[in-house]
Amino acid sequence: MTSKRTAYLLLALIGLYPGIPLIGQEQPAAGSPRIINIVNFIRQTDYRLANADSLLFDAVQQQLRLIDRYGFPATFLFQYDALIDPAYQRLMKTQLNDNCEIGAWWEITQPHVEAAGIRWRGEHRWVSHANIAFTTGYTPEEREKLADVYMAKFKEIYGEYPRSVASWFIDAHTLAYLYENYGIVASANCKDQIGTDGYTLWGGYWNQAYYPSRKNAYMPAQTAENQIAVPVFRMLGSDPIYQYDTGLGRSRQGVISLEPVYPQSGGDRNWVAYFLESIVNQPSLAFNYAQAGQENSFTWDAMKDGLHMQFPMLDSLAKAKKIRIETLGNSGRWFKEHFPVTPATAVTTLSDVRGEGRKTVWFNSRYYRANLLWEDGGLFRFRDIHLFDERVESSYLKTAGTGNQFFFYALPIVDGFRWSTPVARAGLYLVKRNVDGTTADVRLDDPVVTETGPGVLDIRCTDTEGNAFALTFQEDRFTVACTPRETSFGWHLELRAPVTTELPFTRFAPTSIHANFQRSDYTLGCAEGRVETGMDSAAPVFRLIPTGQKLVVDCAKRP
């Protein structure tokens, strides 16, 4: 039975219960749509399942029936093995509604490889090893052959090329080739994760969508000249508060996402209401986005309850004009019509599904991402800051990867997962400087989050002593400013990192921090304020000291 709290939250989501205010009271800005893509990606077989072919086909049939019941637009993405299966072809041609699209799921299978004249290296017709299942494991020439074979077969079956091509990850060479030769309009890749299924994507544009660099499809480009003009949407609907830290202390993260097969998140009505509150009603700048749906390998029995719970919620929100449900291809076209380069976006989560008092804000732009976290009691830190640089070349761009994992990273300034332990959390903490030289963590009250202009996110808080803080995020920088109750009040930001072996910092200057990560140099600058380094082993890694109660951090500075 749905709890009273969840029922009220659902009604508040669609604006039918004015007695319960929306968290933060912030309404979506005009021209800032909330977009939902229902994406189901389809494998023909899975060696991990008995009677796999039948179970996977049944899952797609049931998905089609459910989507047809609601009349939703949806995207069905086919691996090559399912694409060439006559049963799937008949199914799509006879049962797919006109609102839906068919596209490509870019995991590589044995019939795909052999059709391209390449030797298959897997033990089964499909395997999950990164160097076999994804184009990162093939040479650039082989990637082009795989693209040509797939596109020719798709056009032979459906009379045109697919406009949407997605995967857990598609390398930059393949993505550019598909855009330039076959005119794709949208792509998608996996949410951020460490080691899950052997795949690591960490530090990139969080949720929403971005234009990738021509040298690295995980790295947002800063200029139109150096971007692949295909928006890449982040999949799976990641929990804004809890996904980041899950699995801390282990080599692989778990999953807390909108996927309906997970009973503690996408299969739980309370969690879905919490997640949609963040997507639908909170400040997001240019737009907000989530991908619903499920891969057929999980089978219908595992996903049906979650989908039957989620779809009425999405239907109510769509009828209330709170969300747009559309195909991945249509979202890609809209994105390109509105944004010549990657826009600034945000994900704001001011209620905690677990009732533990946490709140978070994610900010993304083409230059950097930042994550703010408020713990119970107001303890505040920047949990994450990563910089983006279109000049950083992926190690897979020109060379085939080996092994059953792949790794994609951005450029870390603060990494609250990889630099933390289960008992000590890395972060850029807000600290009070007492006149006697001692320090204490600043605790902030409930944040008020406001969109104050195109691409500008403003966050206001007050500490327990009445000092007012304003954090302002812009495309290329962020500002932390204080209006103190007493003029003697002093503060700074300081980086604490219990795991020091991972730290990338190479040099500290009076107004800049220099680092090198995976052979790439990068710099964070202080446009206002200064850098102070720790003087002994017990000190923080560095401090950012404001000038006149104001600190301006330049995230677009390039060496």
PDB file of N, CA and C in Angstrom, residues 84 91 217 246 276 471 536:
ATOM      1  N   ILE A  84      18.799  -8.707 -36.963  1.00  0.00           N
ATOM      2  CA  ILE A  84      18.683  -9.609 -38.112  1.00  0.00           C
ATOM      3  C   ILE A  84      17.729 -10.774 -37.845  1.00  0.00           C
ATOM      4  N   LEU A  91       7.793  -8.453 -35.373  1.00  0.00           N
ATOM      5  CA  LEU A  91       7.226  -7.811 -34.190  1.00  0.00           C
ATOM      6  C   LEU A  91       7.221  -6.295 -34.332  1.00  0.00           C
ATOM      7  N   ALA A 217      34.930  10.735 -26.270  1.00  0.00           N
ATOM      8  CA  ALA A 217      33.465  10.824 -26.237  1.00  0.00           C
ATOM      9  C   ALA A 217      32.909  10.961 -24.828  1.00  0.00           C
ATOM     10  N   THR A 246      27.747   4.777  -3.218  1.00  0.00           N
ATOM     11  CA  THR A 246      27.474   3.359  -3.037  1.00  0.00           C
ATOM     12  C   THR A 246      28.707   2.537  -3.425  1.00  0.00           C
ATOM     13  N   LEU A 276      11.503  11.617  -9.158  1.00  0.00           N
ATOM     14  CA  LEU A 276      10.772  12.466 -10.097  1.00  0.00           C
ATOM     15  C   LEU A 276      10.546  13.869  -9.529  1.00  0.00           C
ATOM     16  N   LEU A 471      26.344  30.867  -2.902  1.00  0.00           N
ATOM     17  CA  LEU A 471      27.155  30.122  -3.861  1.00  0.00           C
ATOM     18  C   LEU A 471      26.518  30.290  -5.229  1.00  0.00           C
ATOM     19  N   ASP A 536      51.924  20.564   6.935  1.00  0.00           N
ATOM     20  CA  ASP A 536      52.406  19.332   7.549  1.00  0.00           C
ATOM     21  C   ASP A 536      51.463  18.198   7.174  1.00  0.00           C
TER      22      ASP A 536
END
